[in-house]
Amino acid sequence: MSQPSSPFLVQEPRPIPPDEVATELAHLWQEMTASLGGLMLRARALTFVAFTADPDRRGELQEMLVAVSQDHPSRAILLVAREGEEPELETWASIQCLRPPDGEENPAICTEQVIIEATPSALDRVTSLVLALTVPDIPVVVWWVGDPTPRQSPFEALFQLADLFILDATSFRAPFRSIRHEARLKARGGRRTVVTDLAWHFLAEWREHVAQLFDAPEWAAHLPDVRRVRVEFSSPPNTNLIVAPAFFMAGWIASRLKWQPVSAHPLRGQATYELSFEAMSGPATVNIRPVKAATHGPGELITVELETRDPVPLHFRLSRVDRTQCIDVIVEQDMTTLFHHVAAWQSLTLPEHLTRVILYTRRDRAFAETLRTLAPLAEELAEPGESSS
Amino acid sequence: MINPFRLPEEQERIPDPAILVIFGVTGDLARRKLMPALYNLARENLLPARFAVVGFARSDWDDQKLRSEMRKAVEVFSRTPLIGPVWEDFAQHLYYFKSHYDDVEGFRRLATCLQELDAQYNIPGNRLHYVATPPVVFESIIRNLGIAGLNQPASPEGWVRIVIEKPFGTDLESAKRLNARVNEVFHEEQVFRIDHYLGKETVQNLLAFRFANSIYEPLWNQKYIDHVQITVAESVGVEARAGFYDQTGALRDMVQNHMMQLLSLMAMEPPVALEADAVRDEKVKVLRAIKRLTPPDVPKVVVRGQYGPGAINGQPVPGYRQEPGVAPNSTTETYVAMKLEIDNWRWAGVPFYLRTGKRLPKKISEIAVYFRSPPQLLFEGQLEHGFTTNVLAIQIQPNEGISLTFNAKIPGSEMRIRPVVMDFRYGSSFGMSTPEAYERLLLDAWQGDATLFIRADEVEESWRLLTPVLETWAQMPPPDFPNYPAGTWGPSEADVLLALDGRRWRRL
C-alpha cells in the first residue's frame, strides 16, 4: 500500500505562551500552507500524548513522535516534567511534513507537535492545557514513559483522558512494583481505557511462534504434561538488567495453561527467578534467567523452552541463539530431534512497535490474564526498596 | 486438542495442514504472484507447520529445479526480501510433479504422490488445487482430477478445494459450459473462482465503508445520488500478453470481472451477515437487476476504442496494432466505456458509467459517486469556476483512499464558493504495508472462506449482461480503429456518451 514516507520539512519548535498554543498552531499552518503552495494534507488520526519525567529524553522522544506520525498522523503532545522553578510552564509548537509516499504530485502529509515542559508545581495545571489541545472525536493515545505513578499528577488525568494507555515495562526502574500497579490499572481501565505495554508487544512475535508450534495437534496434546518452563533473556555486559519481557512471557505461558500462581523468589542473585505454579495435576515452575548474548539487546528473549514431565521428557524449544533474522523452533526427545523449523524473525524498532501498538486499541484479553497471573508474584518479588513514585 | 496459546477468536484463522497443488507451476502467474505470496505467508508464519506445495507442469523439471527457479522468482517478485534460512526451510516443502494435463495416468500417479506426502507430513488428506494454467487446459485438469479421485478428501475429516483463475469463459455459453464441467466434478462450495481485485484492501474496504458507517447508507440511493463513475485505467499497453489480449479485449479482460465486481459491491444491499453466500447473494441480485442490453442499445450505450501511437509520460509509445504479437489489422478493443442502469428501488434512474482502457494517461482505479445538486442553488451567482456537486471518490489504486468534494466559501468579504476536497489516504492513516492480494486470497481459500471469491451464478449473470455486446460487436466490426492516441483519455465518443446526459467524465 504505502512505502514509508520520510520527514522532509520539520519546523524548529517555536516557543509560545501556553495560552496561545492553539492560535499559534493556526499561524504555523498558514505559514506551512504558503511555503508548500497548498500541496499539503493536514492529517490527524489521533491525539498522541507522551509523558516523561526525564528531561534528558526530550530530544529522543521528539524524534520518536515524528517517526510514529509517519504512520499515525496525529497532534502529538510531548509533556516533560522537569525540576526547577521559573518559568513553571513552557510550550513550543511545530509542524512537520512528510514526503508523500507516492511521488511529488501528491500532497505532503503534515502533522503537529506541541512540547510542554512543566515543573512539579505546574503539573497539576498542565492537564488543562492537554485537554484544550485534544482533538475532538478521534482517539487519544497516551504513552507514559517510566514507572506508573497513580498518585501523582498528571497520571490520573491522562489515564482518564486516554482511549489507549501505553506503558513500557522495559523502562520501569521498579519493575515488579510497577507491574503490580499495571495489573490494577488494566483491570480498572477495562474497555474504556485500554492499558497496554510495549514490553508485551515486544513479545508478540515470540507468542506467535509459540502458538504456532502448538497449532499442531500432536504437540498440543502434550501441553497438559508441561511442568517446567525456562525463559532466557539477553543481558549484554555493562547494561541494566531488563527482566520484564521474560516475566511477561512466563505469565503468558502460565495463564494460557491455566496454571495458578503460588510463589516467586529470586535464585542466585536478583536476576534469576523461580516462579512456582499449581497446574491441574501438580506443581509447575518457570525459571527466568539472563544470558550473555552480544547480538541481542538488553531484555530480549533468547530461549523459551517447555518441558514435559514424561519419563523421557519432550522439550519444545524456541531459540534465537546466534540468530538475528530467524528463530529455530525445535522439538526434541531423548536427544533426538523430532521437529525443526526455521522461521523468519522481524526485528522492529521502537517507533515501529509503537506504530503497531497504536493500530490495535481493542482490549487484549491475553494481556489482562497475564497480568492477573503475574500480579501476586510481582507483589512477592517487589523489594521493599522498590519505589514507583 | 485446542491450542491454549490461541484465544478462541484466533482459532478459526489457523489454516489446516494441507497440500497445495499448483497446476501450471512453471508459468508466469506462479512465478510472479503465487510463489512470492506463499513465501510471504510462510515468512509471516501464516502457513501451517505441516504443508506441502506440489508444482504440476509439463516441463522437464525436478524438485531441485523447481526450488531454484522459485527462489529466483521470489528474489525478484516478493514484496519482502528473501531471507536465506527461511527460504531454505520453506523450499523443503516444495515438490515438482511432471505430467501432461490430459494424461489420466499422470493424475493417478499424482494421487499416489499426494498420499505419500500426507504420510510424510501427517496431513489428513486436505487438498487445495490451484489451476494457474491457460484456460485451454482448465477442463482437462478438472476432468482428470475427478477421474483420479482428487476431487474427494483422502480421509473422512479432510477437504478438497479448487481455485480457478479467470477468465471464466469467454461468453455466456462458454461460462455455463465451464461451470457445468466444474460442477460435474466439484460441489460449488469447493470452488474458489479468483478475481485478484477482490483481494485488494480498498475493495474490501468498500464493504467496511458502506456497512460500518451509518452516515452514507441513507444517502446511498437514487434520491441523493445523481450518477456513479467507475474507472479502471492503465497506462501500460499489452506488454507480454499480446497473444492472450488480442483474443480477449478490454470487455472480457476487465469489465466482465473486475469492473462488475466493483459495481456489485458498490451497489449491493447490506448482506444479512458477513458470510460468503450472504455477500454473494446480494452481489448477484445487483447483477440480475442491471437492465439488459439489446443489440440496438449497444451502439448507444457502449463505446469501444483502440489506441494508436502516442506518448505516455512524455515517451513515445507504439499503437496497439504496432505492438509485437498483435495483428496489424486487429479489431480488438483496448478501451470500453459504457452506461448501465440498475432497475431496482435503490438505483432506478441512476446511471453507472464504466470506463477502462490501456495506454490511458495514468494508472488509476476508482469509484466516483456524484451526488445530486442542492434543490435550490442559493449561491448560483457566487459560484467560482470549478463548482461541482458533491463527489465521493473511492480510489482503489494507487494511493488507496477516499475523498469527498464539497463546496466552501472562499474567505473574504464576498460570498464566493469553490469546491474543496476532504481526503482520507490509507497511507496517511494506516502507514503499515498491506499484503498482496494473492496472499490474502490464497490464505482465504486455504481456510475455506469464499467471501472474496466469485460464485458460478455471478459469473453467468455478468456474462449474460455482456454477451449481447460481444455479439453485436461481432456483427459490426469497428470502422475507425485506432480511435484514440496512447496517452489520452480514450475516444471522443466516450465523452459524447456522458455529454448526451449532460455529464462528463471525472478529471483524474
PDB file of C-alpha atoms in Angstrom, chain A residues 13-200:
ATOM      1  CA  PRO A  13       9.768  24.093  17.683  1.00  0.00           C
ATOM      2  CA  ARG A  14       8.812  27.681  18.348  1.00  0.00           C
ATOM      3  CA  PRO A  15       8.415  28.889  21.962  1.00  0.00           C
ATOM      4  CA  ILE A  16       4.978  30.296  22.604  1.00  0.00           C
ATOM      5  CA  PRO A  17       2.939  31.312  25.642  1.00  0.00           C
ATOM      6  CA  PRO A  18       0.907  28.355  26.947  1.00  0.00           C
ATOM      7  CA  ASP A  19      -2.408  30.109  26.449  1.00  0.00           C
ATOM      8  CA  GLU A  20      -1.671  30.812  22.796  1.00  0.00           C
ATOM      9  CA  VAL A  21      -0.795  27.326  21.572  1.00  0.00           C
ATOM     10  CA  ALA A  22      -3.957  26.835  19.539  1.00  0.00           C
ATOM     11  CA  THR A  23      -3.670  30.284  17.960  1.00  0.00           C
ATOM     12  CA  GLU A  24      -0.021  29.759  17.170  1.00  0.00           C
ATOM     13  CA  LEU A  25      -0.712  26.394  15.580  1.00  0.00           C
ATOM     14  CA  ALA A  26      -3.173  28.094  13.245  1.00  0.00           C
ATOM     15  CA  HIS A  27      -0.439  30.568  12.265  1.00  0.00           C
ATOM     16  CA  LEU A  28       2.019  27.778  11.684  1.00  0.00           C
ATOM     17  CA  TRP A  29      -0.448  26.026   9.396  1.00  0.00           C
ATOM     18  CA  GLN A  30      -0.868  29.176   7.375  1.00  0.00           C
ATOM     19  CA  GLU A  31       2.884  29.529   7.026  1.00  0.00           C
ATOM     20  CA  MET A  32       3.307  25.937   6.023  1.00  0.00           C
ATOM     21  CA  THR A  33       0.491  26.159   3.505  1.00  0.00           C
ATOM     22  CA  ALA A  34       2.131  29.179   1.952  1.00  0.00           C
ATOM     23  CA  SER A  35       5.568  27.570   1.799  1.00  0.00           C
ATOM     24  CA  LEU A  36       4.279  24.369   0.229  1.00  0.00           C
ATOM     25  CA  GLY A  37       1.991  26.113  -2.190  1.00  0.00           C
ATOM     26  CA  GLY A  38      -1.032  24.258  -0.891  1.00  0.00           C
ATOM     27  CA  LEU A  39       0.432  20.826  -1.707  1.00  0.00           C
ATOM     28  CA  MET A  40      -0.145  19.546   1.769  1.00  0.00           C
ATOM     29  CA  LEU A  41      -2.612  17.491   3.686  1.00  0.00           C
ATOM     30  CA  ARG A  42      -3.368  18.313   7.295  1.00  0.00           C
ATOM     31  CA  ALA A  43      -3.730  14.876   8.805  1.00  0.00           C
ATOM     32  CA  ARG A  44      -4.830  13.919  12.295  1.00  0.00           C
ATOM     33  CA  ALA A  45      -5.883  10.385  13.063  1.00  0.00           C
ATOM     34  CA  LEU A  46      -5.375  10.702  16.809  1.00  0.00           C
ATOM     35  CA  THR A  47      -4.133  12.841  19.655  1.00  0.00           C
ATOM     36  CA  PHE A  48      -0.917  11.306  20.886  1.00  0.00           C
ATOM     37  CA  VAL A  49       0.326  12.411  24.301  1.00  0.00           C
ATOM     38  CA  ALA A  50       3.713  11.262  25.576  1.00  0.00           C
ATOM     39  CA  PHE A  51       4.827  11.919  29.132  1.00  0.00           C
ATOM     40  CA  THR A  52       8.285  11.662  30.626  1.00  0.00           C
ATOM     41  CA  ALA A  53       9.725  12.755  33.917  1.00  0.00           C
ATOM     42  CA  ASP A  54      13.201  12.535  32.447  1.00  0.00           C
ATOM     43  CA  PRO A  55      14.084  15.802  30.632  1.00  0.00           C
ATOM     44  CA  ASP A  56      17.179  14.142  29.148  1.00  0.00           C
ATOM     45  CA  ARG A  57      14.873  12.064  26.957  1.00  0.00           C
ATOM     46  CA  ARG A  58      13.109  15.048  25.416  1.00  0.00           C
ATOM     47  CA  GLY A  59      15.051  15.018  22.144  1.00  0.00           C
ATOM     48  CA  GLU A  60      14.771  11.274  21.724  1.00  0.00           C
ATOM     49  CA  LEU A  61      11.028  11.333  22.336  1.00  0.00           C
ATOM     50  CA  GLN A  62      10.515  14.244  19.962  1.00  0.00           C
ATOM     51  CA  GLU A  63      12.136  12.205  17.208  1.00  0.00           C
ATOM     52  CA  MET A  64      10.076   9.186  18.179  1.00  0.00           C
ATOM     53  CA  LEU A  65       6.848  11.159  17.867  1.00  0.00           C
ATOM     54  CA  VAL A  66       7.838  12.377  14.417  1.00  0.00           C
ATOM     55  CA  ALA A  67       8.648   8.807  13.390  1.00  0.00           C
ATOM     56  CA  VAL A  68       5.338   7.464  14.683  1.00  0.00           C
ATOM     57  CA  SER A  69       3.434  10.266  12.993  1.00  0.00           C
ATOM     58  CA  GLN A  70       4.566   8.876   9.648  1.00  0.00           C
ATOM     59  CA  ASP A  71       2.179   6.000  10.186  1.00  0.00           C
ATOM     60  CA  HIS A  72      -0.287   7.628  12.554  1.00  0.00           C
ATOM     61  CA  PRO A  73      -0.625  11.304  11.698  1.00  0.00           C
ATOM     62  CA  SER A  74      -1.528  12.956  14.931  1.00  0.00           C
ATOM     63  CA  ARG A  75      -1.497  16.025  17.061  1.00  0.00           C
ATOM     64  CA  ALA A  76       1.463  14.950  19.179  1.00  0.00           C
ATOM     65  CA  ILE A  77       1.899  16.466  22.613  1.00  0.00           C
ATOM     66  CA  LEU A  78       5.116  15.794  24.477  1.00  0.00           C
ATOM     67  CA  LEU A  79       4.815  16.529  28.152  1.00  0.00           C
ATOM     68  CA  VAL A  80       8.102  16.765  30.047  1.00  0.00           C
ATOM     69  CA  ALA A  81       8.251  17.087  33.816  1.00  0.00           C
ATOM     70  CA  ARG A  82      11.401  18.871  34.925  1.00  0.00           C
ATOM     71  CA  GLU A  83      12.863  20.219  38.088  1.00  0.00           C
ATOM     72  CA  GLY A  84      13.390  23.941  38.632  1.00  0.00           C
ATOM     73  CA  GLU A  85      11.234  26.928  39.279  1.00  0.00           C
ATOM     74  CA  GLU A  86      10.542  29.746  36.811  1.00  0.00           C
ATOM     75  CA  PRO A  87       9.097  29.517  34.339  1.00  0.00           C
ATOM     76  CA  GLU A  88       6.783  26.843  35.652  1.00  0.00           C
ATOM     77  CA  LEU A  89       5.294  26.083  32.265  1.00  0.00           C
ATOM     78  CA  GLU A  90       6.900  26.422  28.846  1.00  0.00           C
ATOM     79  CA  THR A  91       5.435  25.413  25.499  1.00  0.00           C
ATOM     80  CA  TRP A  92       6.700  25.045  21.963  1.00  0.00           C
ATOM     81  CA  ALA A  93       4.839  24.184  18.781  1.00  0.00           C
ATOM     82  CA  SER A  94       5.895  22.995  15.362  1.00  0.00           C
ATOM     83  CA  ILE A  95       4.623  21.350  12.225  1.00  0.00           C
ATOM     84  CA  GLN A  96       6.383  18.639  10.304  1.00  0.00           C
ATOM     85  CA  CYS A  97       5.562  17.428   6.873  1.00  0.00           C
ATOM     86  CA  LEU A  98       6.268  14.029   5.472  1.00  0.00           C
ATOM     87  CA  ARG A  99       7.263  13.356   1.938  1.00  0.00           C
ATOM     88  CA  PRO A 100       4.300  11.798   0.152  1.00  0.00           C
ATOM     89  CA  PRO A 101       4.829   8.088  -0.383  1.00  0.00           C
ATOM     90  CA  ASP A 102       3.799   8.037  -3.989  1.00  0.00           C
ATOM     91  CA  GLY A 103       5.714  10.821  -5.615  1.00  0.00           C
ATOM     92  CA  GLU A 104       5.848  14.501  -5.934  1.00  0.00           C
ATOM     93  CA  GLU A 105       2.399  15.082  -7.346  1.00  0.00           C
ATOM     94  CA  ASN A 106       0.708  14.053  -4.120  1.00  0.00           C
ATOM     95  CA  PRO A 107       0.373  16.390  -1.176  1.00  0.00           C
ATOM     96  CA  ALA A 108       2.756  16.230   1.737  1.00  0.00           C
ATOM     97  CA  ILE A 109       1.220  14.864   4.920  1.00  0.00           C
ATOM     98  CA  CYS A 110       1.646  17.376   7.723  1.00  0.00           C
ATOM     99  CA  THR A 111       1.197  16.892  11.440  1.00  0.00           C
ATOM    100  CA  GLU A 112       1.560  18.978  14.591  1.00  0.00           C
ATOM    101  CA  GLN A 113       3.799  18.655  17.592  1.00  0.00           C
ATOM    102  CA  VAL A 114       3.422  20.550  20.850  1.00  0.00           C
ATOM    103  CA  ILE A 115       6.020  20.315  23.614  1.00  0.00           C
ATOM    104  CA  ILE A 116       5.147  21.255  27.160  1.00  0.00           C
ATOM    105  CA  GLU A 117       7.697  21.435  29.945  1.00  0.00           C
ATOM    106  CA  ALA A 118       6.361  21.773  33.455  1.00  0.00           C
ATOM    107  CA  THR A 119       7.855  21.975  36.907  1.00  0.00           C
ATOM    108  CA  PRO A 120       6.324  19.850  39.681  1.00  0.00           C
ATOM    109  CA  SER A 121       4.285  22.803  40.882  1.00  0.00           C
ATOM    110  CA  ALA A 122       2.701  23.194  37.426  1.00  0.00           C
ATOM    111  CA  LEU A 123       1.949  19.532  36.779  1.00  0.00           C
ATOM    112  CA  ASP A 124      -1.496  19.854  38.331  1.00  0.00           C
ATOM    113  CA  ARG A 125      -2.388  22.541  35.838  1.00  0.00           C
ATOM    114  CA  VAL A 126      -0.801  21.046  32.788  1.00  0.00           C
ATOM    115  CA  THR A 127      -3.640  18.672  32.134  1.00  0.00           C
ATOM    116  CA  SER A 128      -5.978  21.567  31.454  1.00  0.00           C
ATOM    117  CA  LEU A 129      -3.667  22.554  28.627  1.00  0.00           C
ATOM    118  CA  VAL A 130      -3.602  18.996  27.297  1.00  0.00           C
ATOM    119  CA  LEU A 131      -7.391  18.830  27.448  1.00  0.00           C
ATOM    120  CA  ALA A 132      -7.651  22.051  25.481  1.00  0.00           C
ATOM    121  CA  LEU A 133      -5.365  20.665  22.804  1.00  0.00           C
ATOM    122  CA  THR A 134      -7.104  17.313  22.465  1.00  0.00           C
ATOM    123  CA  VAL A 135      -8.615  16.931  19.007  1.00  0.00           C
ATOM    124  CA  PRO A 136     -12.327  16.105  19.199  1.00  0.00           C
ATOM    125  CA  ASP A 137     -13.749  12.739  18.228  1.00  0.00           C
ATOM    126  CA  ILE A 138     -10.560  10.919  17.397  1.00  0.00           C
ATOM    127  CA  PRO A 139      -8.771   8.515  19.753  1.00  0.00           C
ATOM    128  CA  VAL A 140      -6.423   9.766  22.443  1.00  0.00           C
ATOM    129  CA  VAL A 141      -3.327   7.665  22.944  1.00  0.00           C
ATOM    130  CA  VAL A 142      -1.168   8.311  25.998  1.00  0.00           C
ATOM    131  CA  TRP A 143       2.336   6.907  26.209  1.00  0.00           C
ATOM    132  CA  TRP A 144       3.580   7.065  29.770  1.00  0.00           C
ATOM    133  CA  VAL A 145       7.347   6.692  29.747  1.00  0.00           C
ATOM    134  CA  GLY A 146       8.639   5.362  33.057  1.00  0.00           C
ATOM    135  CA  ASP A 147       7.073   3.771  36.105  1.00  0.00           C
ATOM    136  CA  PRO A 148       3.356   4.431  36.600  1.00  0.00           C
ATOM    137  CA  THR A 149       2.726   6.922  39.412  1.00  0.00           C
ATOM    138  CA  PRO A 150      -1.014   6.793  40.013  1.00  0.00           C
ATOM    139  CA  ARG A 151      -0.910   9.143  42.988  1.00  0.00           C
ATOM    140  CA  GLN A 152       0.947  11.935  41.242  1.00  0.00           C
ATOM    141  CA  SER A 153      -0.204  14.439  38.679  1.00  0.00           C
ATOM    142  CA  PRO A 154      -0.746  14.238  35.793  1.00  0.00           C
ATOM    143  CA  PHE A 155      -1.005  10.444  35.785  1.00  0.00           C
ATOM    144  CA  GLU A 156      -4.642  10.064  36.735  1.00  0.00           C
ATOM    145  CA  ALA A 157      -5.851  12.860  34.447  1.00  0.00           C
ATOM    146  CA  LEU A 158      -4.027  11.398  31.470  1.00  0.00           C
ATOM    147  CA  PHE A 159      -5.273   7.924  32.309  1.00  0.00           C
ATOM    148  CA  GLN A 160      -8.840   9.213  32.353  1.00  0.00           C
ATOM    149  CA  LEU A 161      -8.313  11.014  29.068  1.00  0.00           C
ATOM    150  CA  ALA A 162      -6.835   8.064  27.196  1.00  0.00           C
ATOM    151  CA  ASP A 163      -8.534   5.554  24.973  1.00  0.00           C
ATOM    152  CA  LEU A 164      -5.249   3.682  24.820  1.00  0.00           C
ATOM    153  CA  PHE A 165      -2.738   3.993  27.656  1.00  0.00           C
ATOM    154  CA  ILE A 166       0.710   2.671  26.827  1.00  0.00           C
ATOM    155  CA  LEU A 167       3.283   1.751  29.427  1.00  0.00           C
ATOM    156  CA  ASP A 168       6.699   0.283  28.835  1.00  0.00           C
ATOM    157  CA  ALA A 169       7.804  -2.206  31.458  1.00  0.00           C
ATOM    158  CA  THR A 170      11.300  -2.302  29.995  1.00  0.00           C
ATOM    159  CA  SER A 171      11.751   1.243  31.258  1.00  0.00           C
ATOM    160  CA  PHE A 172      10.472   0.554  34.784  1.00  0.00           C
ATOM    161  CA  ARG A 173      13.001   1.255  37.484  1.00  0.00           C
ATOM    162  CA  ALA A 174      10.990  -0.814  39.943  1.00  0.00           C
ATOM    163  CA  PRO A 175       9.671  -3.460  37.567  1.00  0.00           C
ATOM    164  CA  PHE A 176       7.780  -5.734  39.932  1.00  0.00           C
ATOM    165  CA  ARG A 177       6.086  -2.991  41.896  1.00  0.00           C
ATOM    166  CA  SER A 178       5.143  -1.223  38.670  1.00  0.00           C
ATOM    167  CA  ILE A 179       3.830  -4.382  37.052  1.00  0.00           C
ATOM    168  CA  ARG A 180       1.610  -4.799  40.081  1.00  0.00           C
ATOM    169  CA  HIS A 181       0.327  -1.238  39.536  1.00  0.00           C
ATOM    170  CA  GLU A 182      -0.106  -2.007  35.874  1.00  0.00           C
ATOM    171  CA  ALA A 183      -2.269  -5.020  36.654  1.00  0.00           C
ATOM    172  CA  ARG A 184      -4.558  -2.823  38.732  1.00  0.00           C
ATOM    173  CA  LEU A 185      -4.708  -0.184  36.013  1.00  0.00           C
ATOM    174  CA  LYS A 186      -5.507  -2.793  33.408  1.00  0.00           C
ATOM    175  CA  ALA A 187      -8.412  -4.063  35.460  1.00  0.00           C
ATOM    176  CA  ARG A 188      -9.615  -0.539  36.213  1.00  0.00           C
ATOM    177  CA  GLY A 189      -9.358   0.657  32.614  1.00  0.00           C
ATOM    178  CA  GLY A 190     -11.485  -2.167  31.269  1.00  0.00           C
ATOM    179  CA  ARG A 191     -12.764  -1.443  27.803  1.00  0.00           C
ATOM    180  CA  ARG A 192     -12.880   2.326  28.225  1.00  0.00           C
ATOM    181  CA  THR A 193      -9.173   2.894  28.696  1.00  0.00           C
ATOM    182  CA  VAL A 194      -7.239   0.044  27.200  1.00  0.00           C
ATOM    183  CA  VAL A 195      -3.951  -0.406  29.027  1.00  0.00           C
ATOM    184  CA  THR A 196      -1.144  -1.980  27.104  1.00  0.00           C
ATOM    185  CA  ASP A 197       2.586  -2.324  27.394  1.00  0.00           C
ATOM    186  CA  LEU A 198       5.350  -2.078  24.855  1.00  0.00           C
ATOM    187  CA  ALA A 199       7.198  -4.888  26.617  1.00  0.00           C
ATOM    188  CA  TRP A 200       4.170  -7.081  25.996  1.00  0.00           C
TER     189      TRP A 200
END
